[in-house]
mmCIF file of C-alpha atoms and ligand atoms in Angstrom:
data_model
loop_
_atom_site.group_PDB
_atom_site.id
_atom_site.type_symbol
_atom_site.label_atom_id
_atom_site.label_comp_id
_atom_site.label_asym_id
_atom_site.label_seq_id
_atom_site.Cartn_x
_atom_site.Cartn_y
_atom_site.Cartn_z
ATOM 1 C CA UNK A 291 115.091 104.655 113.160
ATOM 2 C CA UNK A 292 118.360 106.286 112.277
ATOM 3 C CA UNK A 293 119.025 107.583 108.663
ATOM 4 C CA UNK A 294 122.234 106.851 108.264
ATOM 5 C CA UNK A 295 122.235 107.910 104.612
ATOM 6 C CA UNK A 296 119.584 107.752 102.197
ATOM 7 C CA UNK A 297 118.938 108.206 98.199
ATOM 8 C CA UNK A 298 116.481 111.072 97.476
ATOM 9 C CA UNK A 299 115.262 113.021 94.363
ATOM 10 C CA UNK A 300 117.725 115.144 95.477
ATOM 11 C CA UNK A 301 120.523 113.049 95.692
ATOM 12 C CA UNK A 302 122.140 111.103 98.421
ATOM 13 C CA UNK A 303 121.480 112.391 101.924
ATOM 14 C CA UNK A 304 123.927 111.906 105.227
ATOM 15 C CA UNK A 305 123.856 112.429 108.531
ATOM 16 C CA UNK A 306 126.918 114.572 109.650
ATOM 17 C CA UNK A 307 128.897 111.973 111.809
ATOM 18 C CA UNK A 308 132.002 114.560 112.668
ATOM 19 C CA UNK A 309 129.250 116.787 113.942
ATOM 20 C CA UNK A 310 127.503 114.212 116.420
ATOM 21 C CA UNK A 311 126.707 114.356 119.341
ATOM 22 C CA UNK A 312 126.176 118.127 119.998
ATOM 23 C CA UNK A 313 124.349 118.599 116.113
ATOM 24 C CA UNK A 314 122.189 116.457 114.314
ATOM 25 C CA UNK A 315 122.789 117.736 110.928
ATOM 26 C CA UNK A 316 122.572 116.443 107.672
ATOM 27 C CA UNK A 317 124.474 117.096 104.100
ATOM 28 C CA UNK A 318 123.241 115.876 100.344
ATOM 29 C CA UNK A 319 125.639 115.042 98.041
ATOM 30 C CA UNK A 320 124.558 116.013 94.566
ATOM 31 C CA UNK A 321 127.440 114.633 92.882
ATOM 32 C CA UNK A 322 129.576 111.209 92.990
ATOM 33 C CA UNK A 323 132.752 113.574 93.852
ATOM 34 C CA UNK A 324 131.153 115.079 96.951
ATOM 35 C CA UNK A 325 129.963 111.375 97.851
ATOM 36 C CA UNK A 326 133.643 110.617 97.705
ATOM 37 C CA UNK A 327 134.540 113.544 99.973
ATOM 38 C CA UNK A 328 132.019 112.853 103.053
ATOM 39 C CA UNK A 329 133.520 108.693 102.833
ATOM 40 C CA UNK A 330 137.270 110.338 103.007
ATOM 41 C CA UNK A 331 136.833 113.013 105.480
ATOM 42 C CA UNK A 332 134.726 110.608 107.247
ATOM 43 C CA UNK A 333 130.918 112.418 107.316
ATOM 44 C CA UNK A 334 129.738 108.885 106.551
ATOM 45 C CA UNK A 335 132.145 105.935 108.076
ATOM 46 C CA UNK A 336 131.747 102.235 109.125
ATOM 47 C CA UNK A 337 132.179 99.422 106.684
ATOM 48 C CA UNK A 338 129.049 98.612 105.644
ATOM 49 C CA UNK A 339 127.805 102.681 105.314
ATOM 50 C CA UNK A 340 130.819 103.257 103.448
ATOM 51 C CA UNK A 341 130.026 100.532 100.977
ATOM 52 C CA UNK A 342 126.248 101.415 100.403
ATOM 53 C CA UNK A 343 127.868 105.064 100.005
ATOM 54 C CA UNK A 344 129.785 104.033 97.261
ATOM 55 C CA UNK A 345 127.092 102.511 95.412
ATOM 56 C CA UNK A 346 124.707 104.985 96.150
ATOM 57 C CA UNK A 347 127.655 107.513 94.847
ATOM 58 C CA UNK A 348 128.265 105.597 91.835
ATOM 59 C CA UNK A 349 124.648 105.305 91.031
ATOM 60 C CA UNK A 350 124.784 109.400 91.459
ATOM 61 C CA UNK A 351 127.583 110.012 89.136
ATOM 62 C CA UNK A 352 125.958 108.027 86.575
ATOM 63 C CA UNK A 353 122.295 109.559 86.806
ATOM 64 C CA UNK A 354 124.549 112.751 86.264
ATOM 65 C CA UNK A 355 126.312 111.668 82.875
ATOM 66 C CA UNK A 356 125.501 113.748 80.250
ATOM 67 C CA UNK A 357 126.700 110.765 77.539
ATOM 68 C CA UNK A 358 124.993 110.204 74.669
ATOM 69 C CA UNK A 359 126.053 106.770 73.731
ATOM 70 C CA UNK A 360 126.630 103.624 75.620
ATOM 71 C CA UNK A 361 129.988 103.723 75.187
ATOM 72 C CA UNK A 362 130.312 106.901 76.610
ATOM 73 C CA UNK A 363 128.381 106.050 79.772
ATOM 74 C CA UNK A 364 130.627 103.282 80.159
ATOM 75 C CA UNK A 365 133.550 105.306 80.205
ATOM 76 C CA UNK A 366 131.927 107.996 82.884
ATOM 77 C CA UNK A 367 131.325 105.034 84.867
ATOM 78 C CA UNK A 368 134.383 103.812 85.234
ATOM 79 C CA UNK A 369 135.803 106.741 85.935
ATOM 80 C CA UNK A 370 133.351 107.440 89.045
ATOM 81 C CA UNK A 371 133.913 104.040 89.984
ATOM 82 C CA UNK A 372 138.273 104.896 90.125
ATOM 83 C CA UNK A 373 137.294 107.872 92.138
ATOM 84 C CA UNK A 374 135.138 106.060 94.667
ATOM 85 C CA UNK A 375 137.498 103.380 95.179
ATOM 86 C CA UNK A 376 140.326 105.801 96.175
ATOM 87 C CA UNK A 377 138.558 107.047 99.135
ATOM 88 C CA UNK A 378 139.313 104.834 101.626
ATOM 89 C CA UNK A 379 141.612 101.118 101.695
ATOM 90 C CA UNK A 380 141.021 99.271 104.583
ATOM 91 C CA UNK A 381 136.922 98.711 104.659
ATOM 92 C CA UNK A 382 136.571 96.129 101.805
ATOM 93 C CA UNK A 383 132.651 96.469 101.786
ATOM 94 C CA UNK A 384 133.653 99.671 99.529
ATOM 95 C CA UNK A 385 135.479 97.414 97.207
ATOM 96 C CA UNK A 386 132.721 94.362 97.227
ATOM 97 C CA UNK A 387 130.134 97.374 96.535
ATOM 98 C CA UNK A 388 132.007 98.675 93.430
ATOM 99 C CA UNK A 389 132.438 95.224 92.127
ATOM 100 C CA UNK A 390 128.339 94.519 92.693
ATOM 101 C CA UNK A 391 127.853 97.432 90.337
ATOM 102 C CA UNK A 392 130.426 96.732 88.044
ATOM 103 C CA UNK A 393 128.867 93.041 88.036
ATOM 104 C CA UNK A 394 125.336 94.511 87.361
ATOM 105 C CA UNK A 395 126.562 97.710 84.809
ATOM 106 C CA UNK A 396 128.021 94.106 82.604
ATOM 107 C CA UNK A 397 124.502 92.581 83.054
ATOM 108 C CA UNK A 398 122.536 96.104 81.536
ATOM 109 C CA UNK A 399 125.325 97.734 79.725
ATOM 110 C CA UNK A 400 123.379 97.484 76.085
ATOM 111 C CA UNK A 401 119.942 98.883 77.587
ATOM 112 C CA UNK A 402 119.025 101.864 77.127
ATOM 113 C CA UNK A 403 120.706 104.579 79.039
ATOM 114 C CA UNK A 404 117.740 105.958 80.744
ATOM 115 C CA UNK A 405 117.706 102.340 81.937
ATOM 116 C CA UNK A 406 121.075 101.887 82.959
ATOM 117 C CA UNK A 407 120.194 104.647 84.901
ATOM 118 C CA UNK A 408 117.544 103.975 86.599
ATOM 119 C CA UNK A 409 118.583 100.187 87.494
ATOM 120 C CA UNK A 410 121.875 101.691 89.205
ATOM 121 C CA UNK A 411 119.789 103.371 91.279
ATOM 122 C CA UNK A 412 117.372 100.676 92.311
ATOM 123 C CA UNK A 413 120.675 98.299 92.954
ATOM 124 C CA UNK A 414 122.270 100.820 95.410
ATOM 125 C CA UNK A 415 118.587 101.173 97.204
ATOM 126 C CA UNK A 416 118.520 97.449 97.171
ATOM 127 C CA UNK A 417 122.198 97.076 98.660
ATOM 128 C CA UNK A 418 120.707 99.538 100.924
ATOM 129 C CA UNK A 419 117.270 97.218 102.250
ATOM 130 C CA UNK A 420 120.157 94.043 102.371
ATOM 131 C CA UNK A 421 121.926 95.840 104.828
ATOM 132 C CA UNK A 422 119.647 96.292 107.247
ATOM 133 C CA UNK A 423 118.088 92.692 106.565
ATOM 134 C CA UNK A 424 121.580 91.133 107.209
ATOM 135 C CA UNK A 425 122.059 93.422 110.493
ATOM 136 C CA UNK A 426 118.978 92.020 111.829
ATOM 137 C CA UNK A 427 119.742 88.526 110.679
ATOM 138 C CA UNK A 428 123.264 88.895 112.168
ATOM 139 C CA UNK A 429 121.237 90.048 115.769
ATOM 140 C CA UNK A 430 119.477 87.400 115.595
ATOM 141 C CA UNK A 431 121.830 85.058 115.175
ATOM 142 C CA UNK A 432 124.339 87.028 117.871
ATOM 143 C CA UNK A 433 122.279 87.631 120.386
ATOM 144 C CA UNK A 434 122.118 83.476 121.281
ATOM 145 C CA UNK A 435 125.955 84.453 122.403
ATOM 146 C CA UNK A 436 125.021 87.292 125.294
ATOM 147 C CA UNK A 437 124.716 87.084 128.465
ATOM 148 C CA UNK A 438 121.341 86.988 129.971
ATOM 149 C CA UNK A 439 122.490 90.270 132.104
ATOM 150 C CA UNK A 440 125.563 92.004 133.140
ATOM 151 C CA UNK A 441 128.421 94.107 130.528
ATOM 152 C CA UNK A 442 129.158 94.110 127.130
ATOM 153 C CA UNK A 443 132.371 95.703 126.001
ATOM 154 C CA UNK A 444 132.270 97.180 122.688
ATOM 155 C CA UNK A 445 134.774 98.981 120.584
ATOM 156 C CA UNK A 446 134.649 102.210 118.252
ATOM 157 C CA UNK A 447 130.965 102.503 116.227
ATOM 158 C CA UNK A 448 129.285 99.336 114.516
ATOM 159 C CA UNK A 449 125.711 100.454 114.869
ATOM 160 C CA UNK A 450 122.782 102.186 112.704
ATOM 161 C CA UNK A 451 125.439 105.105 111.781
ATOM 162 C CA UNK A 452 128.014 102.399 110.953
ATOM 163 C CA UNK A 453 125.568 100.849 108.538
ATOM 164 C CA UNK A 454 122.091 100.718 106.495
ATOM 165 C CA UNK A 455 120.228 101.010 109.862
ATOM 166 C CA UNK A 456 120.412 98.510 113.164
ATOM 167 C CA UNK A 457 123.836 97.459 113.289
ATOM 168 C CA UNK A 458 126.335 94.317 113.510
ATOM 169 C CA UNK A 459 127.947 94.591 117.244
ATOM 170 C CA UNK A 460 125.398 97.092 118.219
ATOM 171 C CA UNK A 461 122.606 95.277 116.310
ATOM 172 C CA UNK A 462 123.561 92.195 118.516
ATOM 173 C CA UNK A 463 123.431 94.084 121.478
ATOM 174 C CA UNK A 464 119.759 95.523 120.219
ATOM 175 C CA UNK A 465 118.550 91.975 119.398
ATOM 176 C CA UNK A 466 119.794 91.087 122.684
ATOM 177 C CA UNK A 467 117.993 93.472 124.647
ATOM 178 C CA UNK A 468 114.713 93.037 122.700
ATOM 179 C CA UNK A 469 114.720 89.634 123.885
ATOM 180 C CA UNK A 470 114.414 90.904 127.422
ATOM 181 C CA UNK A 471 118.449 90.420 127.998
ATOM 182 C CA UNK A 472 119.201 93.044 130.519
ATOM 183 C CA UNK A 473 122.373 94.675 129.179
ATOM 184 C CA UNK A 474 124.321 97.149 129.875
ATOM 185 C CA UNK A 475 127.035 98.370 127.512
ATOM 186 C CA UNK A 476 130.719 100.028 128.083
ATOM 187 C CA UNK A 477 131.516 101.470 125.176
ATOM 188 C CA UNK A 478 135.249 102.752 124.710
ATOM 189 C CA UNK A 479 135.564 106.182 123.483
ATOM 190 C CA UNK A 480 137.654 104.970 120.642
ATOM 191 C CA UNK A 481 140.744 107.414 120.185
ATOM 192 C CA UNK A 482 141.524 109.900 117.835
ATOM 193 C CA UNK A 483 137.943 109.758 116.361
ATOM 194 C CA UNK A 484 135.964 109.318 119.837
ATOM 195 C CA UNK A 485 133.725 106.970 117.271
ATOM 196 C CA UNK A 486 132.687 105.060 120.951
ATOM 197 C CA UNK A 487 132.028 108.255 122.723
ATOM 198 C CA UNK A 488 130.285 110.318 120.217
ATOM 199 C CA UNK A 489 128.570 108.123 117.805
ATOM 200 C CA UNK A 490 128.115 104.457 120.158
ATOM 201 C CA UNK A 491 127.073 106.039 123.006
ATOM 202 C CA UNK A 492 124.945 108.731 121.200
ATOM 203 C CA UNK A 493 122.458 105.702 119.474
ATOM 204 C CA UNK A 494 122.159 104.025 122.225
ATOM 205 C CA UNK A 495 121.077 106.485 124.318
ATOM 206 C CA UNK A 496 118.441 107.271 121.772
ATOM 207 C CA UNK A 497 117.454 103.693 122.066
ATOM 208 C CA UNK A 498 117.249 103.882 126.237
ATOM 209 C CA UNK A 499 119.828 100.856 126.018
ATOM 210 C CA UNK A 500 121.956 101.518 129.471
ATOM 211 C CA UNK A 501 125.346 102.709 128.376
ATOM 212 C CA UNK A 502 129.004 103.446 130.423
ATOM 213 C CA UNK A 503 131.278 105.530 128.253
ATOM 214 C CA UNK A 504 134.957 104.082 129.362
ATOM 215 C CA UNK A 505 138.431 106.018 128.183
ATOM 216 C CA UNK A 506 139.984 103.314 126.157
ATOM 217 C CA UNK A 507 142.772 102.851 128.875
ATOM 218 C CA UNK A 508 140.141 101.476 130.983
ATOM 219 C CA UNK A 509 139.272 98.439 129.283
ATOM 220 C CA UNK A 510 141.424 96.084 131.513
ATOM 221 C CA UNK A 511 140.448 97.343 134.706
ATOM 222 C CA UNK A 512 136.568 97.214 134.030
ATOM 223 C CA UNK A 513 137.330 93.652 132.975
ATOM 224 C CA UNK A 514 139.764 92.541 135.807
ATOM 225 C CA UNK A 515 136.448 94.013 138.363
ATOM 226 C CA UNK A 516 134.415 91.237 136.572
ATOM 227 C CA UNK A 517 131.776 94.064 135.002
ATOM 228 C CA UNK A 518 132.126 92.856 131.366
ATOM 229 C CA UNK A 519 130.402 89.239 130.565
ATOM 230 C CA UNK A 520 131.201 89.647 126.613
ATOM 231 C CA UNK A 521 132.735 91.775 124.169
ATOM 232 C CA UNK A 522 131.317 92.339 120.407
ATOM 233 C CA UNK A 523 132.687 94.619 117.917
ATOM 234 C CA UNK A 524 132.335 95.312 113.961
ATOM 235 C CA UNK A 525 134.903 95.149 111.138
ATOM 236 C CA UNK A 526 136.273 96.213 108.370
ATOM 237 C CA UNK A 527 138.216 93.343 106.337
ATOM 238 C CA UNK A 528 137.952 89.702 107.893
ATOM 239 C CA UNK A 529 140.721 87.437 106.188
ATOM 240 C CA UNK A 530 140.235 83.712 104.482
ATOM 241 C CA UNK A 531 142.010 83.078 108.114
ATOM 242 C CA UNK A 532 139.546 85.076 110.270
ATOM 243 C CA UNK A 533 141.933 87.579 111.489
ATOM 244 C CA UNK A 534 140.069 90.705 111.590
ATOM 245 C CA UNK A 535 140.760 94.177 110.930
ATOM 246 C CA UNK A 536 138.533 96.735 112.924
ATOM 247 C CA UNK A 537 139.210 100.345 114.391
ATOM 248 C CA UNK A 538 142.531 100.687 116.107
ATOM 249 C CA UNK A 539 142.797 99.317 119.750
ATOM 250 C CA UNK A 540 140.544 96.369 119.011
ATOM 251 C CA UNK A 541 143.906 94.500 119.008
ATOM 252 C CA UNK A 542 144.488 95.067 122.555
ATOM 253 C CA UNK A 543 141.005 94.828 123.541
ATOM 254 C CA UNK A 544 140.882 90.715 122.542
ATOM 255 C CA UNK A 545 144.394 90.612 124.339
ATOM 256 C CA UNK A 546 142.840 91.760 126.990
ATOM 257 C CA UNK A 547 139.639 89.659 126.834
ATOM 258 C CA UNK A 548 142.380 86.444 126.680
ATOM 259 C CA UNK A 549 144.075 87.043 129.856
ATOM 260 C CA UNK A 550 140.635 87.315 131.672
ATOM 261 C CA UNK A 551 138.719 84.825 130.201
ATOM 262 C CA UNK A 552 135.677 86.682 128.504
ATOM 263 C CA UNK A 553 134.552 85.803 124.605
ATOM 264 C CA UNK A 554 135.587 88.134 121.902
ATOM 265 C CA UNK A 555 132.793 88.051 119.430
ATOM 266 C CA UNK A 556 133.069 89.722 116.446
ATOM 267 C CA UNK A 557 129.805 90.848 114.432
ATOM 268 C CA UNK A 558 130.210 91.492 110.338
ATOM 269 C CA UNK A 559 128.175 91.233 106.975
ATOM 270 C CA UNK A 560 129.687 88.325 104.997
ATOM 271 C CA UNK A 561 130.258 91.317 102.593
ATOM 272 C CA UNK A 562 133.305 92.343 104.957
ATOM 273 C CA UNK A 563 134.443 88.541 104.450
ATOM 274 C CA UNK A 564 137.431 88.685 102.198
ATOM 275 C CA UNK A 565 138.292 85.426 100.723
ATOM 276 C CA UNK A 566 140.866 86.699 98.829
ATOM 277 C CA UNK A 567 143.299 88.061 101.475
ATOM 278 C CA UNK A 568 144.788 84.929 103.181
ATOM 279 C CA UNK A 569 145.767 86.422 106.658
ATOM 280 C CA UNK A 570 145.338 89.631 108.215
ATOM 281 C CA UNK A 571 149.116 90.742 107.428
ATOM 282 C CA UNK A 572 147.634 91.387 103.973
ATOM 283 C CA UNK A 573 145.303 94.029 104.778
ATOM 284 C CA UNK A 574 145.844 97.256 103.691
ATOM 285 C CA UNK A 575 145.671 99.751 106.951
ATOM 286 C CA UNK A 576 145.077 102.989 106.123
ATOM 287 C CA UNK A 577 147.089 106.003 107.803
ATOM 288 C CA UNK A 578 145.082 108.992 108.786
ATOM 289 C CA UNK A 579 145.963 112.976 108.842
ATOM 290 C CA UNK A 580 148.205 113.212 112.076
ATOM 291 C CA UNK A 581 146.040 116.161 113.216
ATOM 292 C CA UNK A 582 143.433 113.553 113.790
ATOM 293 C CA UNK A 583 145.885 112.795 117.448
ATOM 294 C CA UNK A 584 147.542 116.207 117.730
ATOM 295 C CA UNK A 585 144.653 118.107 118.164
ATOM 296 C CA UNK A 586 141.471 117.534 120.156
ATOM 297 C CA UNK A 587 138.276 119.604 119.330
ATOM 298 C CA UNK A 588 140.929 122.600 117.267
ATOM 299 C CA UNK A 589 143.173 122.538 120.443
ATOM 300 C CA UNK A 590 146.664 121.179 120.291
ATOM 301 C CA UNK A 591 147.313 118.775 122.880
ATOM 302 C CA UNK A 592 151.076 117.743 122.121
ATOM 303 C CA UNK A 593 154.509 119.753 121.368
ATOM 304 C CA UNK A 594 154.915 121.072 117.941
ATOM 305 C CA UNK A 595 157.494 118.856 115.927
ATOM 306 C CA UNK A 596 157.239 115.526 117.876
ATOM 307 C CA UNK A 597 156.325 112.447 116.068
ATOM 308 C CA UNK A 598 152.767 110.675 115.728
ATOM 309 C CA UNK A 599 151.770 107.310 114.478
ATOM 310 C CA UNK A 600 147.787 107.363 113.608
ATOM 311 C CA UNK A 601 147.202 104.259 111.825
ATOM 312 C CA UNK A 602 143.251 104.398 111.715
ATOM 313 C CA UNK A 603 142.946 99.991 111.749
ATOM 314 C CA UNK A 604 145.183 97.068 113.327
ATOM 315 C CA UNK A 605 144.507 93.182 113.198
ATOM 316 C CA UNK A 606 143.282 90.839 115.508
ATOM 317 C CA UNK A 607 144.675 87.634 114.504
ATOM 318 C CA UNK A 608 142.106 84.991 114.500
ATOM 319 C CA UNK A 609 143.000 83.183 117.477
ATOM 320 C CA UNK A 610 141.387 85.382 119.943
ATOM 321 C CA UNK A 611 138.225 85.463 118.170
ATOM 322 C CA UNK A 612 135.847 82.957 120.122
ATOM 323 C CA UNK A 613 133.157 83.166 117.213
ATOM 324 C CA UNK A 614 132.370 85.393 113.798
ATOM 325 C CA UNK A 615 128.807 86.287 113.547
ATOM 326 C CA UNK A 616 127.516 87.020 110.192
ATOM 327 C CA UNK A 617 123.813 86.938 108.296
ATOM 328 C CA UNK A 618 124.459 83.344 107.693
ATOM 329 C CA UNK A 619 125.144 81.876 110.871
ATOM 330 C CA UNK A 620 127.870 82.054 112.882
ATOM 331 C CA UNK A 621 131.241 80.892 112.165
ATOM 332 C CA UNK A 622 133.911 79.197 114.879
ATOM 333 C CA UNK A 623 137.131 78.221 113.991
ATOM 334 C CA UNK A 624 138.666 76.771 112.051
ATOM 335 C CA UNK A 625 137.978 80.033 110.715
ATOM 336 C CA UNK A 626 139.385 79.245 107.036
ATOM 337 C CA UNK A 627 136.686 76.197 106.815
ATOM 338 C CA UNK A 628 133.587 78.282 108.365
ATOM 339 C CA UNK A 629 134.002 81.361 106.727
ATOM 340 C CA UNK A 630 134.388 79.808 103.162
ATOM 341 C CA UNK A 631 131.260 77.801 103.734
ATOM 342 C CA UNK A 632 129.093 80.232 104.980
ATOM 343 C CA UNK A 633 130.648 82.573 102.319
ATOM 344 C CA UNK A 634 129.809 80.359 99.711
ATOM 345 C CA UNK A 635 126.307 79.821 100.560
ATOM 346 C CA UNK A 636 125.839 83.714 99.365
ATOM 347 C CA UNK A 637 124.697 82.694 96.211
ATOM 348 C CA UNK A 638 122.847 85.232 94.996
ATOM 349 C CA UNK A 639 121.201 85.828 91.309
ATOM 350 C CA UNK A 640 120.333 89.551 90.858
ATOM 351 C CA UNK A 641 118.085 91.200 88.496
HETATM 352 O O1 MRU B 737 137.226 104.658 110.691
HETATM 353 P P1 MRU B 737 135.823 104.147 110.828
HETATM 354 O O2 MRU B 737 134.993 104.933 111.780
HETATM 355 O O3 MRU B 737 135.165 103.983 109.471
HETATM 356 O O4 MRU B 737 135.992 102.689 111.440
HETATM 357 C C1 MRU B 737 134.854 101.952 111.747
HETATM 358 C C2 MRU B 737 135.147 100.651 112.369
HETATM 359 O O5 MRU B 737 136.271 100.281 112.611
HETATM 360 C C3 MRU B 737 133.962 99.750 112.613
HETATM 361 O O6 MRU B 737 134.149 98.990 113.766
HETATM 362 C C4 MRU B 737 133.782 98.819 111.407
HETATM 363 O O7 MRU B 737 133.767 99.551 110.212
HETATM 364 C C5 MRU B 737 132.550 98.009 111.503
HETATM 365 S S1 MRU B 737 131.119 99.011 111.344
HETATM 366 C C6 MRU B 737 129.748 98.027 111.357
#
């Protein structure tokens, strides 16, 4: 299986996603500000990664404290906590991670600091183990909703590297195809990042799954030649309303998926769920470095001076989403009903 990141005695352990798919290298982060810098400059990436990052990063920072009193600790902590949630704005599993260890720090905040220490730790490994366990669930659950053969469309990376381990689109896709559904997958490159061509196509080649790697200005035509039965992709914030943020183009990809007729299913954690945020307008989309468009592998490929627009997110408002599939079950709209009662049967009492 993948190792998308991992805690180890020697602190929290990557794989380098801007170096796939010519390297397979890896980086450890011995300290909560270098965790910060591989979730900004995008070493780790995906919503549910980044938010088991943060924890793991957190839980890093903390181990490091040199405090002597409880107070103090408390104090570092927060602190590592501000600089973690500055990283990135649009992925709200960072957020909902940071508040889980906030939530636990207030449950163990007059133990012993060794303590504190240690059970930091063992709630970012366990945030860890839920990821994957929810990925599965969610392919479970998903892969009722492919076809029994034929194309599935998917956009940018929501697989292993995107997450824990296994998945949410991708892990659909695998549950599918371990049920004997014979699948084969177009995966967009996903411009400026190439998240589709590099990382998508790179997993699922390692996992023999049959794979097409489409420019993203191809989308419609494969579709209008009848060779895609379904579409799945991740996300990054899903509103009260169901609109759903995910990596730019996904937008155009469920207009597309309208006009001809094929189901836009969108796979997600109930972590990425945000109850709070009423429609998608509210989600914060985070611009990215403009070099990220200009320049492809270190070579410029536009005029000096000219403008660029490199928002890295955009919405899909929630009426071209045929169904939401999350650890719980899936949800259909009305998305504001389903998503607040599957939602709110994550109760959960932790340690
Ligand atoms: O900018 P990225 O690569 O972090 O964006 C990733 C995506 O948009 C994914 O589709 C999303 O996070 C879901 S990953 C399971």
């Amino acid at each position: 299986m993948i190792q998308t990141l991992e805690w180890t005695d020697n602190g929290v352990r990557f794989i380098d996603q801007t170096k796939l798919p010519t390297e397979e290298v890896y980086v450890t982060c011995k300290t909560h500000e270098q965790v910060a810098d591989v979730i900004r400059n995008m070493v780790v990436r995906g919503a549910p990664a980044i938010g088991v990052a943060a924890a793991m990063g957190i839980a890093l920072g903390v181990n490091n404290s040199k405090a002597e009193t409880t107070g103090d600790l408390k104090r570092d902590f927060d602190q590592i906590c501000d600089l973690i949630g500055k990283t990135r704005p649009t992925a709200v599993n960072l957020f909902w991670a940071i508040r889980r260890m906030q939530e636990k720090y207030e449950r163990i905040r007059i133990r012993p600091i060794p303590q504190i220490k240690r059970e930091l730790i063992e709630e970012a490994q366990r945030m860890h183990a839920e990821d994957i366990a929810a990925n599965q669930a969610m392919g479970r659950h998903g892969a009722t909703l492919m076809p029994s053969s034929g194309g599935v469309l998917t956009h940018c990376n929501a697989g292993a590297l995107a997450t824990a381990g296994y998945g949410t689109a991708l892990g659909v896709i695998r549950a599918a195809v371990e049920q004997g559904k014979k699948i084969h997958v177009y995966a967009d490159e996903t411009r400026p990042f190439l998240q589709g061509s590099r990382l998508t196509a790179w997993e699922l080649m390692k996992d023999g799954i049959p794979t097409t790697v489409i420019s993203d200005n191809m989308a419609g035509a494969m579709m209008s030649q009848g060779k895609i039965g379904a579409i799945v992709v991740g996300a990054d914030r899903i509103a009260a309303n169901g609109d759903v943020a995910n990596k730019i183009g996904t937008y155009t990809v469920a207009i597309l998926a309208k006009e001809h007729g094929i189901p836009f299913y969108v796979a997600a954690p109930i972590s990425t769920v945000d109850l709070a945020c009423p429609d998608g307008s509210k989600i914060p989309i985070e611009q990215r470095n403009a070099r990220e468009v200009t320049h492809i592998a270190g070579k410029q490929m536009v005029p000096d001076g000219v403008g660029v627009e490199n928002p890295a997110f955009d919405v899909t408002p929630a009426k071209y989403v045929a169904a939401i599939i999350t650890e719980k079950g899936i949800a259909r709209a009305p998305y504001d009903e389903s998503l607040r009662k599957l939602a709110g049967q994550e109760v959960e009492v932790h340690p």
